[in-house]
Amino acid sequence: MKQKIEELKGRFEAGLSAARDEAELDALRVAFLGKKGEITDLLKGMRDLTPEGKKEAGQLINTLKNEVEASITARAEALKNEALERAIREAKHYNPTLPKKTDRGSYHPITLVARRLADIFSGMGFTVEDFVEVVDDYQCFEALNIPKYHPARDMQDTYYLENGQLLKTQTSAAQNHIMKKYGAPLRAIFPGRCFRNEATDACHENTFFQMEGMMIDKDISISNLIYFMKKMLSEVFESDINVRLRPGYFPFTEPGFELDISCTICGGKGCPSCKNSGWLELCPCGMIHPNVLIAGGIDPDEYTGFAFGLGMTRLAMMKYGVKDIRDFNSGNLKALSQFESL
Ligand code: FA5
């Protein structure tokens, strides 16, 4: 029996390294672990052994089974990452040093992403709203359950104007206006430019785009939120994207979450664009806090809702494989002309 197990192990390993895609891996899984698979056959063969032999063989076969299952899972993960990396390598028309591709004007990648998102959300019954860039303290903070001197203000280093108004730091600043405009129920997205006095690096700019979304109705729950987030990301990336939800704190949500996507530049291995974490913080979200609904004139006993604030500039980086966020605002026509055909 020992010899048989060794021989089977050898054949499995050969099959594993030969598997080039998920279909071949699945065939291997069926051949070894399926109902009529080789490992199941081995288990059946134990019938003829002595009680001592059964015990020993049982342990060996179980160890083999666990190893085979773990190896298949690990290989499946590696194949998925390889496929993603390949897709990014191949999709990379983008290279800021290439000569200008066209003399005609071309759309900015943020515009392309914003249009795609508008298409996706319009198809799901959301209206697309526009909002101003100069707002007041109430819209940007107080209506969002962030009173004066609340420590959450420190997270967004704000450009204040001499007249007391400010450049909006987040698209959430439009939430109150839109709630008052439509009342409940409502479904809306609102893309917009945001400004923060940030030290810039590969993934931080002082001027960047977000896209806010809100859905308010009777019985809206976290499940609705997760459904819409996954649907949006898989449509934008045209494939299933790895996401993770972590608890996040925003005074205007309860509960709040951070939604991260696996970095599509390094395939999750870690690179400067994702600060070597393999994940990119993309879309904070959560259930709208009752105080925010009240400020918007909506009764929280009757309605609930979710909101999200998608980092649209970061999404464009992920989608087009742009390694440095500063390229977007560089005004480099050579680089921007490459997005024409994407
Ligand atoms: C907010 O701005 C919240 N308003 C989002 C929100 C909306 C939460 C609705 C809950 C409900 P945050 O500060 O984390 O959250 O920014 C949101 C996203 O904007 C980030 O995930 C990131 O993708 C993007 N972002 C933030 N700062 C910058 C920056 N300096 N440069 C580029 N992108 C940025």
Tab-separated table of C-alpha atoms and ligand atoms in Angstrom:
chain	number	residue	atom	x	y	z
A	1	MET	CA	0.000	0.000	0.000
A	2	LYS	CA	2.846	2.376	0.931
A	3	GLN	CA	4.362	1.887	-2.475
A	4	LYS	CA	1.012	2.560	-4.167
A	5	ILE	CA	0.614	5.772	-2.187
A	6	GLU	CA	4.117	6.938	-3.120
A	7	GLU	CA	3.471	6.191	-6.745
A	8	LEU	CA	0.152	8.069	-6.657
A	9	LYS	CA	1.809	11.046	-4.987
A	10	GLY	CA	4.405	11.185	-7.763
A	11	ARG	CA	1.723	11.122	-10.449
A	12	PHE	CA	-0.271	13.821	-8.666
A	13	GLU	CA	2.748	16.111	-8.409
A	14	ALA	CA	3.526	15.661	-12.096
A	15	GLY	CA	-0.121	16.433	-12.956
A	16	LEU	CA	-0.113	19.479	-10.671
A	17	SER	CA	2.902	21.124	-12.242
A	18	ALA	CA	1.530	20.376	-15.722
A	19	ALA	CA	-1.876	22.005	-15.017
A	20	ARG	CA	-1.887	25.278	-16.977
A	21	ASP	CA	-5.328	26.626	-16.168
A	22	GLU	CA	-8.310	26.212	-13.861
A	23	ALA	CA	-10.023	23.659	-16.135
A	24	GLU	CA	-6.963	21.369	-16.119
A	25	LEU	CA	-6.678	21.760	-12.372
A	26	ASP	CA	-10.308	20.822	-11.950
A	27	ALA	CA	-9.812	17.714	-14.081
A	28	LEU	CA	-6.907	16.756	-11.816
A	29	ARG	CA	-9.051	17.281	-8.736
A	30	VAL	CA	-11.762	14.984	-10.103
A	31	ALA	CA	-9.187	12.345	-11.153
A	32	PHE	CA	-7.736	12.197	-7.634
A	33	LEU	CA	-10.440	13.321	-5.226
A	34	GLY	CA	-13.639	12.634	-7.187
A	35	LYS	CA	-16.096	9.833	-6.316
A	36	LYS	CA	-14.349	7.554	-8.777
A	37	GLY	CA	-10.969	9.150	-8.216
A	38	GLU	CA	-7.693	7.458	-7.398
A	39	ILE	CA	-7.672	8.348	-3.702
A	40	THR	CA	-11.218	7.093	-3.266
A	41	ASP	CA	-10.078	3.864	-4.964
A	42	LEU	CA	-7.245	3.541	-2.475
A	43	LEU	CA	-9.698	3.928	0.420
A	44	LYS	CA	-11.877	1.193	-1.072
A	45	GLY	CA	-8.788	-1.057	-1.391
A	46	MET	CA	-8.359	-0.943	2.415
A	47	ARG	CA	-11.143	-3.531	2.739
A	48	ASP	CA	-8.690	-6.391	2.219
A	49	LEU	CA	-6.146	-5.250	4.825
A	50	THR	CA	-5.660	-6.508	8.384
A	51	PRO	CA	-6.885	-4.164	11.204
A	52	GLU	CA	-3.262	-3.055	11.802
A	53	GLY	CA	-2.692	-2.485	8.084
A	54	LYS	CA	-5.993	-0.553	7.834
A	55	LYS	CA	-4.893	1.815	10.591
A	56	GLU	CA	-1.535	2.537	9.024
A	57	ALA	CA	-2.910	2.820	5.483
A	58	GLY	CA	-5.820	4.997	6.672
A	59	GLN	CA	-3.417	7.521	8.169
A	60	LEU	CA	-1.207	7.579	5.081
A	61	ILE	CA	-4.147	7.972	2.709
A	62	ASN	CA	-5.658	10.770	4.812
A	63	THR	CA	-2.357	12.632	4.864
A	64	LEU	CA	-2.131	12.245	1.101
A	65	LYS	CA	-5.726	13.453	0.683
A	66	ASN	CA	-5.050	16.558	2.786
A	67	GLU	CA	-1.859	17.294	0.875
A	68	VAL	CA	-3.618	16.902	-2.464
A	69	GLU	CA	-6.466	19.214	-1.383
A	70	ALA	CA	-4.063	21.856	-0.045
A	71	SER	CA	-1.865	21.705	-3.156
A	72	ILE	CA	-4.869	22.099	-5.455
A	73	THR	CA	-6.143	25.102	-3.482
A	74	ALA	CA	-2.703	26.740	-3.518
A	75	ARG	CA	-2.216	26.082	-7.235
A	76	ALA	CA	-5.699	27.444	-8.017
A	77	GLU	CA	-4.830	30.660	-6.179
A	78	ALA	CA	-1.474	30.918	-7.989
A	79	LEU	CA	-3.124	30.321	-11.390
A	80	LYS	CA	-5.698	33.025	-10.655
A	81	ASN	CA	-2.959	35.505	-9.747
A	82	GLU	CA	-0.911	34.551	-12.806
A	83	ALA	CA	-3.966	35.107	-15.021
A	84	LEU	CA	-4.565	38.517	-13.462
A	85	GLU	CA	-0.929	39.541	-13.838
A	86	ARG	CA	-0.954	38.375	-17.448
A	87	ALA	CA	-4.126	40.345	-18.131
A	88	ILE	CA	-2.529	43.471	-16.682
A	89	ARG	CA	0.719	42.957	-18.594
A	90	GLU	CA	-1.167	42.466	-21.823
A	91	ALA	CA	-3.654	45.248	-21.137
A	92	LYS	CA	-0.846	47.655	-20.514
A	93	HIS	CA	-1.096	49.943	-23.471
A	94	TYR	CA	-0.086	52.481	-20.898
A	95	ASN	CA	3.515	53.604	-20.834
A	96	PRO	CA	4.118	57.287	-20.083
A	97	THR	CA	7.363	57.337	-22.095
A	98	LEU	CA	5.831	56.236	-25.412
A	99	PRO	CA	5.420	58.896	-28.117
A	100	LYS	CA	2.090	60.619	-28.536
A	101	LYS	CA	-0.352	58.264	-30.214
A	102	THR	CA	-2.675	60.714	-31.818
A	103	ASP	CA	-2.961	64.394	-32.657
A	104	ARG	CA	-6.636	64.354	-31.884
A	105	GLY	CA	-7.851	65.003	-28.375
A	106	SER	CA	-8.567	62.005	-26.195
A	107	TYR	CA	-10.608	61.329	-23.110
A	108	HIS	CA	-8.918	61.502	-19.737
A	109	PRO	CA	-8.893	58.065	-18.062
A	110	ILE	CA	-10.906	59.445	-15.134
A	111	THR	CA	-13.610	60.533	-17.583
A	112	LEU	CA	-13.599	57.050	-19.097
A	113	VAL	CA	-13.997	55.427	-15.689
A	114	ALA	CA	-16.670	57.929	-14.602
A	115	ARG	CA	-18.664	57.222	-17.761
A	116	ARG	CA	-18.373	53.481	-17.300
A	117	LEU	CA	-19.560	53.770	-13.688
A	118	ALA	CA	-22.446	56.002	-14.715
A	119	ASP	CA	-23.492	53.350	-17.277
A	120	ILE	CA	-23.299	50.552	-14.733
A	121	PHE	CA	-25.265	52.406	-12.064
A	122	SER	CA	-27.848	53.895	-14.445
A	123	GLY	CA	-28.563	50.321	-15.488
A	124	MET	CA	-29.368	49.566	-11.843
A	125	GLY	CA	-31.783	52.477	-11.464
A	126	PHE	CA	-29.409	55.082	-9.973
A	127	THR	CA	-29.555	58.720	-11.073
A	128	VAL	CA	-26.260	60.460	-11.805
A	129	GLU	CA	-25.924	63.755	-9.920
A	130	ASP	CA	-23.537	66.648	-10.246
A	131	PHE	CA	-22.397	68.756	-7.305
A	132	VAL	CA	-20.345	71.863	-6.627
A	133	GLU	CA	-16.677	71.867	-5.588
A	134	VAL	CA	-16.866	74.756	-3.116
A	135	VAL	CA	-19.118	73.809	-0.205
A	136	ASP	CA	-19.768	74.964	3.332
A	137	ASP	CA	-18.817	73.438	6.631
A	138	TYR	CA	-22.351	72.137	7.209
A	139	GLN	CA	-22.414	70.136	3.958
A	140	CYS	CA	-18.920	68.714	4.264
A	141	PHE	CA	-18.953	67.951	7.965
A	142	GLU	CA	-21.823	68.911	10.248
A	143	ALA	CA	-24.617	67.312	8.224
A	144	LEU	CA	-22.443	64.198	8.190
A	145	ASN	CA	-22.472	63.884	11.964
A	146	ILE	CA	-19.037	65.541	12.265
A	147	PRO	CA	-19.551	68.541	14.540
A	148	LYS	CA	-16.948	71.271	14.969
A	149	TYR	CA	-13.841	70.055	16.845
A	150	HIS	CA	-14.692	66.401	16.108
A	151	PRO	CA	-11.372	64.530	15.775
A	152	ALA	CA	-12.561	62.958	12.468
A	153	ARG	CA	-11.930	66.358	10.872
A	154	ASP	CA	-8.205	65.791	11.334
A	155	MET	CA	-8.314	62.908	8.854
A	156	GLN	CA	-9.085	65.308	6.017
A	157	ASP	CA	-6.661	68.233	5.931
A	158	THR	CA	-8.984	70.822	4.431
A	159	TYR	CA	-8.417	73.870	2.213
A	160	TYR	CA	-10.525	76.638	3.767
A	161	LEU	CA	-11.378	79.773	1.807
A	162	GLU	CA	-11.266	83.220	3.340
A	163	ASN	CA	-15.074	83.456	3.291
A	164	GLY	CA	-15.395	80.355	5.510
A	165	GLN	CA	-16.319	78.023	2.652
A	166	LEU	CA	-14.048	75.147	1.726
A	167	LEU	CA	-13.002	72.902	-1.147
A	168	LYS	CA	-14.891	69.685	-0.648
A	169	THR	CA	-12.716	66.971	0.828
A	170	GLN	CA	-15.166	64.191	0.047
A	171	THR	CA	-18.124	63.584	-2.238
A	172	SER	CA	-20.110	62.727	0.907
A	173	ALA	CA	-20.516	66.515	1.118
A	174	ALA	CA	-23.357	66.143	-1.405
A	175	GLN	CA	-25.316	63.588	0.637
A	176	ASN	CA	-27.401	66.129	2.547
A	177	HIS	CA	-28.272	68.133	-0.580
A	178	ILE	CA	-29.356	65.026	-2.495
A	179	MET	CA	-31.448	63.650	0.366
A	180	LYS	CA	-33.251	66.967	0.579
A	181	LYS	CA	-33.661	67.137	-3.194
A	182	TYR	CA	-35.233	63.677	-3.645
A	183	GLY	CA	-36.342	62.427	-0.224
A	184	ALA	CA	-36.726	58.678	0.253
A	185	PRO	CA	-36.630	56.278	-1.470
A	186	LEU	CA	-33.619	57.257	-3.563
A	187	ARG	CA	-30.758	55.777	-5.538
A	188	ALA	CA	-28.070	58.152	-6.706
A	189	ILE	CA	-24.397	58.337	-7.574
A	190	PHE	CA	-22.415	61.547	-7.611
A	191	PRO	CA	-18.884	61.670	-8.978
A	192	GLY	CA	-16.719	64.654	-8.128
A	193	ARG	CA	-13.339	66.204	-7.553
A	194	CYS	CA	-12.058	66.312	-3.973
A	195	PHE	CA	-9.249	68.315	-2.427
A	196	ARG	CA	-7.044	67.556	0.554
A	197	ASN	CA	-3.816	69.120	1.673
A	198	GLU	CA	-1.938	65.811	1.343
A	199	ALA	CA	1.743	65.040	0.881
A	200	THR	CA	1.698	63.369	-2.527
A	201	ASP	CA	3.124	59.940	-3.343
A	202	ALA	CA	2.392	57.101	-5.804
A	203	CYS	CA	-1.162	56.729	-4.515
A	204	HIS	CA	-1.983	60.086	-2.876
A	205	GLU	CA	-2.809	63.335	-4.643
A	206	ASN	CA	-4.048	66.645	-3.276
A	207	THR	CA	-6.706	66.712	-6.008
A	208	PHE	CA	-8.451	63.461	-6.813
A	209	PHE	CA	-11.816	62.041	-7.756
A	210	GLN	CA	-14.310	60.075	-5.727
A	211	MET	CA	-17.679	58.716	-6.629
A	212	GLU	CA	-20.289	58.631	-3.940
A	213	GLY	CA	-23.338	56.409	-4.054
A	214	MET	CA	-26.418	56.220	-1.879
A	215	MET	CA	-29.371	53.923	-1.791
A	216	ILE	CA	-32.167	54.624	0.678
A	217	ASP	CA	-35.356	52.630	0.932
A	218	LYS	CA	-37.328	50.430	3.313
A	219	ASP	CA	-35.345	47.413	4.603
A	220	ILE	CA	-32.010	48.180	2.944
A	221	SER	CA	-29.305	46.083	4.617
A	222	ILE	CA	-25.585	45.329	4.456
A	223	SER	CA	-26.355	42.485	2.021
A	224	ASN	CA	-27.650	45.048	-0.491
A	225	LEU	CA	-24.479	47.065	0.002
A	226	ILE	CA	-22.207	44.079	-0.621
A	227	TYR	CA	-24.207	43.024	-3.667
A	228	PHE	CA	-23.931	46.437	-5.340
A	229	MET	CA	-20.227	46.795	-4.547
A	230	LYS	CA	-19.303	43.398	-5.997
A	231	LYS	CA	-21.504	43.929	-9.030
A	232	MET	CA	-19.934	47.301	-9.746
A	233	LEU	CA	-16.329	46.083	-9.382
A	234	SER	CA	-16.793	42.955	-11.447
A	235	GLU	CA	-18.368	45.026	-14.224
A	236	VAL	CA	-15.621	47.644	-14.125
A	237	PHE	CA	-12.830	45.085	-14.195
A	238	GLU	CA	-14.754	42.675	-16.429
A	239	SER	CA	-13.794	39.794	-14.131
A	240	ASP	CA	-14.306	38.630	-10.571
A	241	ILE	CA	-12.164	40.815	-8.336
A	242	ASN	CA	-10.895	39.774	-4.906
A	243	VAL	CA	-12.335	42.069	-2.270
A	244	ARG	CA	-12.181	42.221	1.501
A	245	LEU	CA	-14.336	44.131	3.953
A	246	ARG	CA	-12.790	45.459	7.136
A	247	PRO	CA	-14.485	47.447	9.857
A	248	GLY	CA	-13.981	51.164	9.201
A	249	TYR	CA	-14.924	54.258	11.139
A	250	PHE	CA	-16.847	57.111	9.558
A	251	PRO	CA	-19.030	59.279	11.803
A	252	PHE	CA	-21.701	59.262	9.080
A	253	THR	CA	-22.081	55.462	8.913
A	254	GLU	CA	-23.122	52.864	11.423
A	255	PRO	CA	-21.678	50.311	10.883
A	256	GLY	CA	-18.879	51.437	8.549
A	257	PHE	CA	-16.511	49.384	6.432
A	258	GLU	CA	-13.366	49.654	4.343
A	259	LEU	CA	-13.590	47.710	1.117
A	260	ASP	CA	-10.205	46.773	-0.331
A	261	ILE	CA	-9.438	45.130	-3.643
A	262	SER	CA	-6.445	42.951	-4.356
A	263	CYS	CA	-3.817	45.168	-6.046
A	264	THR	CA	-4.114	44.540	-9.764
A	265	ILE	CA	-0.676	46.031	-10.453
A	266	CYS	CA	1.313	43.432	-8.501
A	267	GLY	CA	-1.402	40.737	-8.329
A	268	GLY	CA	-1.490	41.051	-4.538
A	269	LYS	CA	2.220	40.427	-3.962
A	270	GLY	CA	2.996	43.939	-2.735
A	271	CYS	CA	4.433	46.934	-4.636
A	272	PRO	CA	4.853	50.704	-4.082
A	273	SER	CA	1.366	51.379	-5.488
A	274	CYS	CA	-0.236	49.341	-2.696
A	275	LYS	CA	2.386	50.245	-0.095
A	276	ASN	CA	3.565	46.625	-0.270
A	277	SER	CA	0.394	45.332	1.340
A	278	GLY	CA	-1.061	43.603	-1.737
A	279	TRP	CA	-4.369	45.430	-1.117
A	280	LEU	CA	-5.611	48.794	-2.209
A	281	GLU	CA	-8.105	50.679	-0.120
A	282	LEU	CA	-10.727	51.536	-2.680
A	283	CYS	CA	-14.209	51.973	-1.389
A	284	PRO	CA	-15.151	52.889	2.141
A	285	CYS	CA	-18.827	52.312	2.745
A	286	GLY	CA	-21.448	51.608	5.353
A	287	MET	CA	-25.025	51.968	6.486
A	288	ILE	CA	-26.060	55.618	6.687
A	289	HIS	CA	-26.097	56.891	10.275
A	290	PRO	CA	-29.604	57.800	11.543
A	291	ASN	CA	-28.413	61.347	12.399
A	292	VAL	CA	-27.427	61.860	8.746
A	293	LEU	CA	-30.837	60.680	7.555
A	294	ILE	CA	-32.532	63.043	10.011
A	295	ALA	CA	-30.365	65.963	8.808
A	296	GLY	CA	-31.473	65.085	5.253
A	297	GLY	CA	-35.138	65.116	6.291
A	298	ILE	CA	-35.560	61.322	6.142
A	299	ASP	CA	-37.156	59.335	8.950
A	300	PRO	CA	-34.651	56.677	10.137
A	301	ASP	CA	-37.469	54.642	11.714
A	302	GLU	CA	-39.011	54.190	8.312
A	303	TYR	CA	-35.983	54.115	6.008
A	304	THR	CA	-32.463	52.733	6.028
A	305	GLY	CA	-29.753	53.063	3.435
A	306	PHE	CA	-26.177	52.490	2.463
A	307	ALA	CA	-23.550	54.884	1.140
A	308	PHE	CA	-20.132	54.399	-0.378
A	309	GLY	CA	-17.297	56.701	-1.407
A	310	LEU	CA	-15.354	55.064	-4.204
A	311	GLY	CA	-11.819	56.329	-4.825
A	312	MET	CA	-12.311	56.855	-8.545
A	313	THR	CA	-8.742	57.959	-9.265
A	314	ARG	CA	-7.430	54.820	-7.577
A	315	LEU	CA	-9.922	52.744	-9.504
A	316	ALA	CA	-8.577	54.224	-12.751
A	317	MET	CA	-5.029	53.277	-11.634
A	318	MET	CA	-6.126	49.709	-11.032
A	319	LYS	CA	-8.100	49.450	-14.230
A	320	TYR	CA	-5.446	50.850	-16.524
A	321	GLY	CA	-2.312	49.745	-14.688
A	322	VAL	CA	-1.137	53.299	-13.951
A	323	LYS	CA	1.564	52.985	-11.320
A	324	ASP	CA	1.736	56.588	-10.202
A	325	ILE	CA	-1.364	58.646	-9.406
A	326	ARG	CA	0.508	61.861	-10.248
A	327	ASP	CA	0.452	60.929	-13.957
A	328	PHE	CA	-3.254	61.794	-14.045
A	329	ASN	CA	-2.787	65.453	-13.204
A	330	SER	CA	0.528	65.798	-15.026
A	331	GLY	CA	-1.032	67.260	-18.175
A	332	ASN	CA	1.350	65.054	-20.143
A	333	LEU	CA	-0.461	64.742	-23.467
A	334	LYS	CA	1.845	61.950	-24.634
A	335	ALA	CA	0.760	59.793	-21.705
A	336	LEU	CA	-2.907	60.763	-21.804
A	337	SER	CA	-3.236	60.115	-25.545
A	338	GLN	CA	-2.695	56.411	-24.843
A	339	PHE	CA	-6.067	56.052	-23.190
A	340	GLU	CA	-7.933	56.877	-26.358
A	341	SER	CA	-8.398	53.262	-27.375
A	342	LEU	CA	-8.852	51.681	-23.951
B	1	FA5	C1	-14.132	59.279	2.586
B	1	FA5	O1	-13.803	60.244	1.936
B	1	FA5	C2	-15.599	58.995	2.905
B	1	FA5	N1	-16.366	60.134	2.539
B	1	FA5	C3	-16.039	57.758	2.135
B	1	FA5	C4	-17.352	57.198	2.573
B	1	FA5	C5	-18.512	57.512	1.888
B	1	FA5	C6	-17.419	56.330	3.648
B	1	FA5	C7	-19.723	56.986	2.288
B	1	FA5	C8	-18.603	55.766	4.032
B	1	FA5	C9	-19.764	56.118	3.359
B	1	FA5	P1	-11.716	58.302	2.701
B	1	FA5	O2	-11.092	59.464	3.297
B	1	FA5	O3	-11.217	56.982	3.145
B	1	FA5	O4	-13.289	58.269	2.982
B	1	FA5	O5	-11.578	58.390	1.110
B	1	FA5	C10	-12.308	57.552	0.250
B	1	FA5	C11	-11.418	57.054	-0.884
B	1	FA5	O6	-10.907	58.157	-1.606
B	1	FA5	C12	-10.188	56.282	-0.409
B	1	FA5	O7	-10.460	54.939	-0.216
B	1	FA5	C13	-9.239	56.478	-1.578
B	1	FA5	O8	-9.505	55.527	-2.598
B	1	FA5	C14	-9.620	57.849	-2.084
B	1	FA5	N2	-8.679	58.846	-1.560
B	1	FA5	C15	-8.646	59.421	-0.346
B	1	FA5	N3	-7.622	60.277	-0.244
B	1	FA5	C16	-6.986	60.272	-1.424
B	1	FA5	C17	-5.853	60.952	-1.968
B	1	FA5	N4	-5.176	61.857	-1.267
B	1	FA5	N5	-5.487	60.661	-3.237
B	1	FA5	C18	-6.180	59.776	-3.976
B	1	FA5	N6	-7.258	59.101	-3.537
B	1	FA5	C19	-7.659	59.339	-2.281
